[in-house]
Coordinates of C-alpha atoms and ligand atoms in Angstrom, one line a residue:
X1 CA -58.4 -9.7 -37.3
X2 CA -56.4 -12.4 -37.0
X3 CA -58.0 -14.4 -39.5
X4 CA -57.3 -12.1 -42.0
X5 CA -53.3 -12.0 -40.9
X6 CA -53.1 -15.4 -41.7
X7 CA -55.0 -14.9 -45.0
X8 CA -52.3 -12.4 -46.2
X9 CA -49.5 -14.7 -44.6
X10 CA -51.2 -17.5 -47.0
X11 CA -51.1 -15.1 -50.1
X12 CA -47.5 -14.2 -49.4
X13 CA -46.0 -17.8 -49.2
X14 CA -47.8 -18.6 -52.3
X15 CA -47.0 -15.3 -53.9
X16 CA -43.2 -16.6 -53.0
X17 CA -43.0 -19.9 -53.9
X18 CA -44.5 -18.7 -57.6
X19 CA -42.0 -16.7 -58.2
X20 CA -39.0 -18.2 -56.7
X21 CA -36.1 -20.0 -59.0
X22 CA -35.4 -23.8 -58.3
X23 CA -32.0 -23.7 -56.8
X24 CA -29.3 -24.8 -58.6
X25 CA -26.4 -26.6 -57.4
X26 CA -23.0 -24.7 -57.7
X27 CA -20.4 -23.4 -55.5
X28 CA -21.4 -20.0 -54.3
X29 CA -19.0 -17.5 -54.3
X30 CA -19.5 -16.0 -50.8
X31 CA -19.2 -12.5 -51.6
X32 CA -22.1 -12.9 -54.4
X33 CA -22.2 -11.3 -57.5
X34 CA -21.6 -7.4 -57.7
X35 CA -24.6 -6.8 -59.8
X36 CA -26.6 -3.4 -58.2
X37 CA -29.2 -4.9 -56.1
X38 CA -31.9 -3.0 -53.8
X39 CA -33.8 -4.1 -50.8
X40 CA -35.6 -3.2 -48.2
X41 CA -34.7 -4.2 -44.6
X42 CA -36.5 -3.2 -41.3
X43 CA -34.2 -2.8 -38.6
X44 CA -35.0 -1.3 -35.2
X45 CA -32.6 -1.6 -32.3
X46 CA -32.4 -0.8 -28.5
X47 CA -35.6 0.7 -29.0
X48 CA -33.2 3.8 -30.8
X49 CA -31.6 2.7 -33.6
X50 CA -32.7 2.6 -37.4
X51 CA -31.6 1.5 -40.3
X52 CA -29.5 3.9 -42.0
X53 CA -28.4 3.5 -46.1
X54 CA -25.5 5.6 -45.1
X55 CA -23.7 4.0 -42.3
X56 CA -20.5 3.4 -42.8
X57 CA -20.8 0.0 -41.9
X58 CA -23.3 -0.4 -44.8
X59 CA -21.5 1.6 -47.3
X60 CA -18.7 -1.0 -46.7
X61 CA -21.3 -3.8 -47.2
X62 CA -22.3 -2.7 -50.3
X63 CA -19.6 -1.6 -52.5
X64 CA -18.5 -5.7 -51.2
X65 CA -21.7 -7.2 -52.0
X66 CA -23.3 -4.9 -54.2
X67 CA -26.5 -4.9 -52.4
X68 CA -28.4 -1.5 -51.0
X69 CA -30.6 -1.9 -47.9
X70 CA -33.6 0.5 -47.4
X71 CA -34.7 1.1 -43.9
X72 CA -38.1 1.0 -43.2
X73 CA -38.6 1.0 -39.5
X74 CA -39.6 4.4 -38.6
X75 CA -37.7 6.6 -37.2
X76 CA -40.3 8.2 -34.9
X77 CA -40.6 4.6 -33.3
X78 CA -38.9 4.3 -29.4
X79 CA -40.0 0.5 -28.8
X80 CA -38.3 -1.7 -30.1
X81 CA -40.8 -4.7 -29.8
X82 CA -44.1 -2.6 -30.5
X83 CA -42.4 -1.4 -33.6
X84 CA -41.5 -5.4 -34.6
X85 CA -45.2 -6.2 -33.6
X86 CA -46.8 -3.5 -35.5
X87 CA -45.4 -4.3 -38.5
X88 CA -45.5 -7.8 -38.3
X89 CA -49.6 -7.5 -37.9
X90 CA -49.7 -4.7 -40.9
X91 CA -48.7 -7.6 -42.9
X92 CA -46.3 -5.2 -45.3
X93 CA -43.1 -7.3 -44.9
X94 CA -39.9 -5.8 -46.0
X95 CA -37.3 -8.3 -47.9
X96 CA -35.3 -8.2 -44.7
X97 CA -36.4 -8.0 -41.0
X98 CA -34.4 -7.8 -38.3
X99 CA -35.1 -8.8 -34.9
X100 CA -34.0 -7.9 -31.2
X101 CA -35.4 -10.8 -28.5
X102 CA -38.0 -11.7 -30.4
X103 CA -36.9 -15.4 -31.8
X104 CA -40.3 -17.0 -30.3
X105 CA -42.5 -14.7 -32.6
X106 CA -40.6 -14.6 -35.0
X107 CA -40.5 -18.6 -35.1
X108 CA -44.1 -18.6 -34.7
X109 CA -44.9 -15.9 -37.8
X110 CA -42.2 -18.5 -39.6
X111 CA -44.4 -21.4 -39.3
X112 CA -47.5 -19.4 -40.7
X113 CA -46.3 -18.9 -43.5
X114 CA -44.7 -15.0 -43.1
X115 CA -40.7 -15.7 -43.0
X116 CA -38.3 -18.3 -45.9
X117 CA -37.7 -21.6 -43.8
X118 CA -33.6 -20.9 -44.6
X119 CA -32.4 -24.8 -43.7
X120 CA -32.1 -25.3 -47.7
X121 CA -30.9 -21.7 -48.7
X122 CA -27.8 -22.1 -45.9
X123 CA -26.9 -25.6 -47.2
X124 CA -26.6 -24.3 -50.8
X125 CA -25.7 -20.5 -50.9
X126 CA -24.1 -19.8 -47.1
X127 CA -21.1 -21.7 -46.3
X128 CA -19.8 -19.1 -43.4
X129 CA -23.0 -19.2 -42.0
X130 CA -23.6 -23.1 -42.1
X131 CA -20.1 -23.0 -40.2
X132 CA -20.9 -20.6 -37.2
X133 CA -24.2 -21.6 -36.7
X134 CA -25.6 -24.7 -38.2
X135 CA -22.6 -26.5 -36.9
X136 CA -22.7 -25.9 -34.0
X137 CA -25.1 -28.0 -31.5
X138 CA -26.1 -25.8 -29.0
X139 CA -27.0 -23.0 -31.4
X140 CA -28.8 -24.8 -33.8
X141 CA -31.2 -26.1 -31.0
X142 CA -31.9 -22.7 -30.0
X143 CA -32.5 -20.8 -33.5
X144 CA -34.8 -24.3 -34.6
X145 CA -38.4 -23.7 -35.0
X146 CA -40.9 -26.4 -33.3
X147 CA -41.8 -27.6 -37.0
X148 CA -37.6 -28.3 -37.5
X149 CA -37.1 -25.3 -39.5
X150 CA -35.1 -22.3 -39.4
X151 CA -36.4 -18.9 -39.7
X152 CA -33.8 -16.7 -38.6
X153 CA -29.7 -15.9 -38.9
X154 CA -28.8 -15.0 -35.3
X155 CA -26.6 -12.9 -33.4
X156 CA -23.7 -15.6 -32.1
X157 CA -22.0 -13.5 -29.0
X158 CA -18.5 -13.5 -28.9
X159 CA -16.6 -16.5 -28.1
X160 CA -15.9 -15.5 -24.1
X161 CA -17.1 -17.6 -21.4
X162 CA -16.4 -14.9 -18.4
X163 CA -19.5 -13.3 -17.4
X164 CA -19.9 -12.2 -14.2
X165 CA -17.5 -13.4 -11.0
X166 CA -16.4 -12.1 -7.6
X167 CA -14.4 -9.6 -6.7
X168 CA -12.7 -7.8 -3.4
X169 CA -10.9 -5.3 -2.0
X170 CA -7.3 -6.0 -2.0
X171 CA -6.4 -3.5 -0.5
X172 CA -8.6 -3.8 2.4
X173 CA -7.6 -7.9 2.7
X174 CA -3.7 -6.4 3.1
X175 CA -4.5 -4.0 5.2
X176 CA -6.3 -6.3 8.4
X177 CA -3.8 -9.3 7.6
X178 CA -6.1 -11.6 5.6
X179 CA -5.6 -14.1 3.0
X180 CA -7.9 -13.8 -0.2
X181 CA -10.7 -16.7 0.9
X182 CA -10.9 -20.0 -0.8
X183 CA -13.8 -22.0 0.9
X184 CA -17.2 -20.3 2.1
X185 CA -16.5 -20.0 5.3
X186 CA -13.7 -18.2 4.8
X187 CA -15.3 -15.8 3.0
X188 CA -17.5 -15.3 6.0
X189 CA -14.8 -14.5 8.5
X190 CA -13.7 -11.5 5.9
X191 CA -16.8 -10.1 5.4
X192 CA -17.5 -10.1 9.4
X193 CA -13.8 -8.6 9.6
X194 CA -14.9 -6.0 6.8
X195 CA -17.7 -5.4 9.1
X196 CA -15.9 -5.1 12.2
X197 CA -12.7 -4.0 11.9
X198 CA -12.9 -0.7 10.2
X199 CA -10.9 -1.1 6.6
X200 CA -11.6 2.5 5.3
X201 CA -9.8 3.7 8.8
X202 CA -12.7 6.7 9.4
X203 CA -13.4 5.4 12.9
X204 CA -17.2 4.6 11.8
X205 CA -18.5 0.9 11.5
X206 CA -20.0 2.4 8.2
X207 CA -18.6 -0.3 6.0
X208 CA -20.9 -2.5 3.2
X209 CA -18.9 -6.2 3.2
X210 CA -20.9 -7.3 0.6
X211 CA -22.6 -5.6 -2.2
X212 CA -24.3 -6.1 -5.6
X213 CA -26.4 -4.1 -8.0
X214 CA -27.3 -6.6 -11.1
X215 CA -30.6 -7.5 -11.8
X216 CA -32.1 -5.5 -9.3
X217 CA -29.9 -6.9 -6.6
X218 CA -30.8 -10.3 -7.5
X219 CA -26.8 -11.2 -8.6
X220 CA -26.3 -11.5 -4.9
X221 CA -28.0 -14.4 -4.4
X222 CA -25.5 -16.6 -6.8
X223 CA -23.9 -16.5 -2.7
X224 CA -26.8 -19.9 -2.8
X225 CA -24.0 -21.4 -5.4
X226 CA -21.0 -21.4 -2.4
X227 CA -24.0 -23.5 -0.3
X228 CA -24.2 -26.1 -3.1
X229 CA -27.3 -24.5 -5.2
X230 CA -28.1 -23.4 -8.7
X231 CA -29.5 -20.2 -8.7
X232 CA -30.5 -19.2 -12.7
X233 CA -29.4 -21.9 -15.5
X234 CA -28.2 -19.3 -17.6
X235 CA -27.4 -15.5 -17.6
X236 CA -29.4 -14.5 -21.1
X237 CA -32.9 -15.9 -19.1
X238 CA -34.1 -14.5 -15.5
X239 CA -33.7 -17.1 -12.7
X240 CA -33.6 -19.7 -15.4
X241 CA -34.1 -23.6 -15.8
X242 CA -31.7 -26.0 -16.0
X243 CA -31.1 -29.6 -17.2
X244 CA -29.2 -32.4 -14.7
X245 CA -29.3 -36.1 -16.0
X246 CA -31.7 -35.4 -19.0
X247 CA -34.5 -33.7 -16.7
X248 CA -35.4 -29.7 -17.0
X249 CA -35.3 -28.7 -13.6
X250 CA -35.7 -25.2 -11.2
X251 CA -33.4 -24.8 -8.6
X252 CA -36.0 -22.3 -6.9
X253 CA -38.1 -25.6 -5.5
X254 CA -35.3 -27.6 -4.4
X255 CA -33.8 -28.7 -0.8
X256 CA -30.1 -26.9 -2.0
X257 CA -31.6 -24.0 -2.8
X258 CA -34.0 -23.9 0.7
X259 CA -30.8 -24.3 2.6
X260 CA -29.3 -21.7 0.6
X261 CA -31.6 -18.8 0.8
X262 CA -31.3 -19.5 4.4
X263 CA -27.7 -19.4 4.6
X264 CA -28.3 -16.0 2.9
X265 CA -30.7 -14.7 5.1
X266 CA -28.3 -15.2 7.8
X267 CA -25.6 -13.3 6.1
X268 CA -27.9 -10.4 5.6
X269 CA -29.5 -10.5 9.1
X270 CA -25.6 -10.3 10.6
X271 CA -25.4 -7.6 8.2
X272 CA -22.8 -8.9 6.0
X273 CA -25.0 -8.2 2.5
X274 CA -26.3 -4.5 2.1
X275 CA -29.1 -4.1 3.6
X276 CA -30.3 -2.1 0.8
X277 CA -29.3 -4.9 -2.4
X278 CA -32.9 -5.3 -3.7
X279 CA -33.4 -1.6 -4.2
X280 CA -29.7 0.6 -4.3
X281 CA -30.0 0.4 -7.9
X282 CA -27.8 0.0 -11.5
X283 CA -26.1 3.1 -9.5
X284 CA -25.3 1.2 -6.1
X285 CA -21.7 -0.1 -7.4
X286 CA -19.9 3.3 -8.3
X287 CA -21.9 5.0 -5.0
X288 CA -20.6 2.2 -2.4
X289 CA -16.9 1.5 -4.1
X290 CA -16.8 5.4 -4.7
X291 CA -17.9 6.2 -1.0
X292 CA -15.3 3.8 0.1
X293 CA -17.4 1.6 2.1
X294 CA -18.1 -1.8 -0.3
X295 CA -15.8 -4.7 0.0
X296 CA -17.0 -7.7 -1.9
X297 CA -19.2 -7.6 -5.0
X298 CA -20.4 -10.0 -7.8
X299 CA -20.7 -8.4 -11.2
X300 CA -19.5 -7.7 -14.7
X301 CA -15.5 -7.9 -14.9
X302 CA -14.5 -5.1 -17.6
X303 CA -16.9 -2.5 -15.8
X304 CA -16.3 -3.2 -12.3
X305 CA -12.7 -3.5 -12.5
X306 CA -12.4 -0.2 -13.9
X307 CA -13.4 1.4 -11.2
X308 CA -9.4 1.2 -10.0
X309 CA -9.0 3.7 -12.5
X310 CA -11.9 5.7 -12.0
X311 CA -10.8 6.0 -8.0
X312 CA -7.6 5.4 -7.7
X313 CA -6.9 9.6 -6.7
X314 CA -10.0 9.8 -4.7
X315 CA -9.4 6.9 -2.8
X316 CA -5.1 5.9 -2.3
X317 CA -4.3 2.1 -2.4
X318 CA -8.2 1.5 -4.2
X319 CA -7.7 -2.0 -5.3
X320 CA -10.5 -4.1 -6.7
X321 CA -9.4 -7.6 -7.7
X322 CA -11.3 -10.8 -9.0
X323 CA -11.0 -14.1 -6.8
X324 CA -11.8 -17.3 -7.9
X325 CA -15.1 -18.7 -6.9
X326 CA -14.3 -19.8 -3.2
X327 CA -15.0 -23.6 -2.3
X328 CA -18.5 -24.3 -1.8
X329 CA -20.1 -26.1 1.1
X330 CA -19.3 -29.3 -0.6
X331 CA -15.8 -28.9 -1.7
X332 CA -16.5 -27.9 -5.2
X333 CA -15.3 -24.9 -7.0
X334 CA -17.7 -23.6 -9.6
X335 CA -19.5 -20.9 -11.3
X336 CA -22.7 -21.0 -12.8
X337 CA -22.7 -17.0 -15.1
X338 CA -21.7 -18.5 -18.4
X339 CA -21.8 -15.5 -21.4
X340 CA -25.0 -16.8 -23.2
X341 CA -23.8 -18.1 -27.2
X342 CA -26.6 -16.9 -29.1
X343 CA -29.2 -14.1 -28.6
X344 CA -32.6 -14.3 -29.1
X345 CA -31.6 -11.6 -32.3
X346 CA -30.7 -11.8 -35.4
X347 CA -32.6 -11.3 -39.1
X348 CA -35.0 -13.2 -41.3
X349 CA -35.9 -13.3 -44.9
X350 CA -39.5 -12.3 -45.8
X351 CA -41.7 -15.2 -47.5
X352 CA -42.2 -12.2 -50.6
X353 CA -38.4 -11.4 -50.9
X354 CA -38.3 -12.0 -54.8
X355 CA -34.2 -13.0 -54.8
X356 CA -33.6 -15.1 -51.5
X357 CA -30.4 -16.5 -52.8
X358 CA -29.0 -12.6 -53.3
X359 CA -30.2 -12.4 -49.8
X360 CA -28.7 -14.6 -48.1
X361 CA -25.5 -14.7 -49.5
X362 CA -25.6 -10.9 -48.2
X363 CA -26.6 -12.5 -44.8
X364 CA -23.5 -14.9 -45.2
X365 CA -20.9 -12.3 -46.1
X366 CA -21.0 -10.8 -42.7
X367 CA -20.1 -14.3 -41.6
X368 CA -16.7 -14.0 -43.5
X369 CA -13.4 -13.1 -42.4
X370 CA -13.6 -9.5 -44.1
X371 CA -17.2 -9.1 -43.5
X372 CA -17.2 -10.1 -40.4
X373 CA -14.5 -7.6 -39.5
X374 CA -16.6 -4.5 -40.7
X375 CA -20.0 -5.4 -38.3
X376 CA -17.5 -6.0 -35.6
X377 CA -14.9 -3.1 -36.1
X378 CA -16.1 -0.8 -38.6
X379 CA -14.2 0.5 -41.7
X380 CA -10.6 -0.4 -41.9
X381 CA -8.4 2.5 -41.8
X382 CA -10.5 4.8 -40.1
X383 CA -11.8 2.9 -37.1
X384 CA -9.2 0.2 -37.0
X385 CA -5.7 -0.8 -38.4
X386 CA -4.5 -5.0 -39.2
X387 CA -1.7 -5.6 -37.0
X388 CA 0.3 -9.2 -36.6
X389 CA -3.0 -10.1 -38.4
X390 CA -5.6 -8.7 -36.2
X391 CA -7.6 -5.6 -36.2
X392 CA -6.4 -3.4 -34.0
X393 CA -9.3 0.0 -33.1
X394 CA -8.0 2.9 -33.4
X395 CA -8.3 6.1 -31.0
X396 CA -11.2 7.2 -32.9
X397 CA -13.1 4.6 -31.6
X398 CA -10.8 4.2 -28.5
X399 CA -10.6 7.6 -27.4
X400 CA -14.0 9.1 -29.1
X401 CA -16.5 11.3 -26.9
X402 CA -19.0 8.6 -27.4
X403 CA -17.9 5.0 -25.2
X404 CA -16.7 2.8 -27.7
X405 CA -19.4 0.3 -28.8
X406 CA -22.2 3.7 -29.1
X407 CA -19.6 4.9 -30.9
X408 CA -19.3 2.3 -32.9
X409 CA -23.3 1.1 -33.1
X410 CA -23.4 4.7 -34.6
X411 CA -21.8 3.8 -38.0
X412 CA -23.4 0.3 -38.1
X413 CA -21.1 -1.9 -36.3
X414 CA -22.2 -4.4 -33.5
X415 CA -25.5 -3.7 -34.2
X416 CA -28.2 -7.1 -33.6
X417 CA -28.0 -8.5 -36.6
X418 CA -27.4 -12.3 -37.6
X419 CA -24.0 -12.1 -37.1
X420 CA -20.8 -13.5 -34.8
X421 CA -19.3 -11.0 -32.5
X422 CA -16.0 -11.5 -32.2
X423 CA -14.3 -12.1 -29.1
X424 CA -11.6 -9.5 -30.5
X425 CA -13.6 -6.7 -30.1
X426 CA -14.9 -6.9 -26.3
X427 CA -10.4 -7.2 -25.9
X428 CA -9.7 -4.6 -28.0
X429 CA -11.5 -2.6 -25.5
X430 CA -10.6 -4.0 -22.5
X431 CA -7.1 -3.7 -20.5
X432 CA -4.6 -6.8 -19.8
X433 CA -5.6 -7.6 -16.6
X434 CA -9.2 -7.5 -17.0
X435 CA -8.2 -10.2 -19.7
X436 CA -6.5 -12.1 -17.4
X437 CA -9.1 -12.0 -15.1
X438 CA -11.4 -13.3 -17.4
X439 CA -9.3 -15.6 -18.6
X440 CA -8.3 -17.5 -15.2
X441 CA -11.9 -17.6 -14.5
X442 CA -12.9 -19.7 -17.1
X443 CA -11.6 -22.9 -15.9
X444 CA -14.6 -22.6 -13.4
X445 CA -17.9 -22.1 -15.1
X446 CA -19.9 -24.5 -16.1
X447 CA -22.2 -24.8 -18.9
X448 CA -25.0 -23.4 -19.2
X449 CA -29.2 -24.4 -20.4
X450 CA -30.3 -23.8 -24.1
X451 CA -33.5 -24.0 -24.3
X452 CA -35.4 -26.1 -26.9
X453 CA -38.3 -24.2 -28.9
X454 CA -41.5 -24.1 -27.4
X455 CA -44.5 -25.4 -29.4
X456 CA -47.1 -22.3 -30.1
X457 CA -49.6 -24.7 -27.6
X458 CA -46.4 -24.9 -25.2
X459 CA -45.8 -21.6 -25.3
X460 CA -49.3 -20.6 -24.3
X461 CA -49.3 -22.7 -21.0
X462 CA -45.9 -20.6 -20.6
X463 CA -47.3 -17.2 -21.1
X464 CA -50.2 -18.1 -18.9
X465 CA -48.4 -19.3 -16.1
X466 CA -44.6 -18.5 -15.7
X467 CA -44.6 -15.3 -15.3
X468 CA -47.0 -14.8 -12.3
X469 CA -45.4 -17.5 -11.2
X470 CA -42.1 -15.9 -11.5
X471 CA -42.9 -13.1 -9.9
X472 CA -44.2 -15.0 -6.7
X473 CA -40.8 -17.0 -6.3
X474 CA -39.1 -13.7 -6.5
X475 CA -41.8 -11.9 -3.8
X476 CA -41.0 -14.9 -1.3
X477 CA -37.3 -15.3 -0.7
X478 CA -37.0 -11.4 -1.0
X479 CA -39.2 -11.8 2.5
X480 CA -37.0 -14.4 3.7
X481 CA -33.6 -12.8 2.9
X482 CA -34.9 -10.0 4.1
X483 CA -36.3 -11.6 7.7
X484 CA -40.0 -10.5 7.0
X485 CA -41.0 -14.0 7.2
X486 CA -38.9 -16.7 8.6
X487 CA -37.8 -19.3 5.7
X488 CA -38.5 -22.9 7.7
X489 CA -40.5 -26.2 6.8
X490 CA -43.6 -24.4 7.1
X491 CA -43.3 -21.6 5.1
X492 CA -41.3 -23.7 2.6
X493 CA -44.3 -26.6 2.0
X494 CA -46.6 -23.5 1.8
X495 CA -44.6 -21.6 -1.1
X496 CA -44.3 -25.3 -3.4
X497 CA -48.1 -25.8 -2.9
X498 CA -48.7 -22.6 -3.7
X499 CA -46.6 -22.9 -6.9
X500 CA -48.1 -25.8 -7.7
X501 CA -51.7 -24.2 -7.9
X502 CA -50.0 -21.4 -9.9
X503 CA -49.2 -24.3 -12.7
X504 CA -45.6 -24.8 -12.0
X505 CA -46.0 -29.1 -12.9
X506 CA -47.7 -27.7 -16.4
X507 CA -44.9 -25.5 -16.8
X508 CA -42.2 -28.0 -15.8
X509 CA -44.2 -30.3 -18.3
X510 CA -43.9 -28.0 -21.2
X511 CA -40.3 -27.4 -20.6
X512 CA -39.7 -31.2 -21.0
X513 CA -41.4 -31.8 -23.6
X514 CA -39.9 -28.8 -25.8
X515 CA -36.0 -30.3 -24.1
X516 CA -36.8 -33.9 -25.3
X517 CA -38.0 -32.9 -29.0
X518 CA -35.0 -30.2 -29.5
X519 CA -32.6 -33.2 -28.5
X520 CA -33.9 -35.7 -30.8
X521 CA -33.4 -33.5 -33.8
Ligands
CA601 CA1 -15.2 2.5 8.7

């Protein structure tokens, strides 16, 4: 079978570079020529969304560019990945394909031959998208293919670095006398006087301090940050790597993060966390807050703060706020959730589109001002007005049955394809003191790790390893937070050697490797 994928990927990239033109130097015009052109795209998002010829969004695009996309995901299709991978082994590549977390396959399909390299076509035809991307360092490194290439145009998230942060009851520090906490311990003698001291006023010791919901609960233990510890290297990966001093490293193996989890544990065991973090579920935030009993939590800003409105009847005085990150145990203030810059998303040109050039100066025009303006906002007029220069939505979007962004992914906007959100739209949704919030937060968070593309040999030892190894790291300081098993020297010199027969040094090896080669190019 898979011999005879390759053998069609063969015939394609020779079927392509037969029939393609020799570029020619000019100066593009970025909007392209108008001349009718058809093509066929497949698109399949969220594992619900298809490409759709009518969009709004794409009815825009075309009377700008001229061009007419065909969807040919189908419709029936409710994974998003199985539907990527299914076509992908048919062979039958549509002139556009459009991808959703998939940047390692679709690198790998690149290099055999199925996907246009692009490096040449975005030097010549798309200056917008040589700008946004190309340009800039950190993305480049993470769309570039293990041969050098690039395969695909991604999705550049908006230009925000607040992701997730603390927050607290205001209402409830005011009401027992106590100053909003700057150093960790500080923020312990809170959460024991949230514990103690009855801030909801029902008479019960029935209050939650601390509470989190993300990632299964796991957001809670960024608490190892105020003790001087990593605890993910970035917020688009799962308890991810990190670089320090040229090295990739793993926080999850080191002394900082040892005494960490058992600072934790501690906190949990004097019942300070809720006792219930690993399984109260994505629900657990509006439950807690809305049952008047949660006083501390780490999460999403826009969301979380809006709970003020949502129980500000139900609950008088109901006052959530965002703190900056108390001190840690050495003196620092930091914050390690940076917004990720790029996605794993975005679209690629197939090896037997017949008019790459057309292509992607389609792909670049999203990249400009105006076109950039209808993936992000929709039509002008209709779903947003210019206003001092800026698009402005209006309440058909703001005030629509749907929440705004399924609102708007339903005519075609802010949908995963190459593209750069624009920081614009996530304000134009979000009140003035959630953008302060996020905006006096940003002084704090540090940057976060971009990965370098794993070799197809790399990635193998990857696959084989990391994720049962994963899983373990995960299994074992849930038993330690939780005080199944006591975290000591023991149990910690147990849990590395057993990593270490799982293939963590292989791992760590591969990570290295792929860091060094992305840095030299
Ligand atoms: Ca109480």
């Amino acid at each position: 079978m898979k011999k005879k994928i390759i053998g069609i990927l063969a015939l394609l990239v020779l079927t392509a570079c037969g029939g393609s033109e020799t570029p020619k130097k000019e100066v593009s015009d970025t909007k392209g020529s108008k001349e009718k052109k058809e093509m066929t795209i497949f698109l399949h998002s969220m594992n619900r969304i298809v490409y759709k010829t009518d969009w709004p969004v794409a009815k825009e695009l075309e009377k700008a560019t001229g061009v007419t996309l065909k969807g040919v995901a189908p419709e029936s299709a409710t994974n998003t990945k199985e539907a990527f991978n299914l076509m992908m082994v048919s062979g039958d590549l549509p002139d556009i394909v459009q991808y959703e977390e998939t940047l390692t396959d679709v690198n790998k399909y690149g290099m055999q031959g199925a996907f246009m390299p692009l490096n040449d076509l975005i030097d010549k035809y798309a200056p917008d998208i040589k700008k946004a991307v190309i340009d800039n360092p950190d993305i480049k490194r993470f769309i570039t293919a293990p041969d050098g290439k690039i395969y695909g145009i991604p999705y550049v998230v908006a230009d925000l670095k607040t992701a997730q942060g603390w927050m607290i009851r205001q209402d409830w520090l005011d009401k027992l006398g106590l100053k909003t906490p700057t150093t960790v311990d500080e923020l312990h003698d809170v959460l024991v006087a949230f514990r103690d001291r009855d801030p909801n006023g029902n008479g019960l010791k029935d209050e939650i301090p601390f509470m989190s919901r993300n990632r299964s609960g796991w957001e809670m233990l960024k608490l190892v940050n105020l003790f001087g510890s990593r605890m993910s290297g970035s917020e688009r990966t799962f308890i991810d790597f990190y670089e320090k001093d040229g090295k990739v490293r793993h926080a999850w193996v080191e002394p900082e993060f040892k005494y960490g989890v058992q600072q934790v544990a501690k906190w949990y065991k004097e019942k300070l966390i809720d006792p219930e973090v690993f399984t109260r579920g994505g629900k657990g935030r509006e439950v807690l807050f809305g049952a008047n009993q949660a006083g501390m939590t780490r999460d999403w800003f826009a969301s979380t703060l809006a709970l003020n409105g949502l129980f500000k009847e139900k609950i008088p005085g109901f006052n959530l706020v965002s703190i900056a990150p108390p001190k840690d145990v050495n003196g620092k203030q930091w914050d390690e959730s940076r917004r990720a810059k790029v996605q794993a998303s975005g679209w690629a040109i197939s090896a037997k589109n017949k008019d790459p050039k057309r292509t992607i100066e389609y792909m670049n025009y999203v990249f400009t001002p105006e076109g950039s303006r209808m993936v992000n906002f929709g039509v002008e007029g209709t779903d947003y007005i210019m206003k001092d220069g800026k698009p402005v939505f209006t309440d058909k979007v703001l005030k629509n049955t749907m929440a705004p962004v399924d609102y708007l992914r339903s005519i075609g906007a802010q949908i995963q394809i190459g593209f750069k959100q624009d920081a614009d739209y996530e304000r134009g949704m979000t009140t003035p003191d959630v953008i302060k919030a996020m905006n006096d937060y940003e002084q704090y968070i540090i940057d976060d790790f971009t990965r370098g593309a794993l070799s197809v040999e790399e990635q193998k030892v990857y696959d084989k390893n990391w994720p049962a190894i994963s899983n373990y790291m995960q299994e074992r300081v849930q038993k330690w937070i939780l005080g199944s098993e006591e975290l000591n020297d023991k149990t910690w010199d147990d849990y590395l050697a057993k990593l270490n027969s799982m293939g963590f040094q292989e791992v760590m090896k591969v990570m290295q490797a792929a860091q060094e080669r992305a840095e030299k190019k």
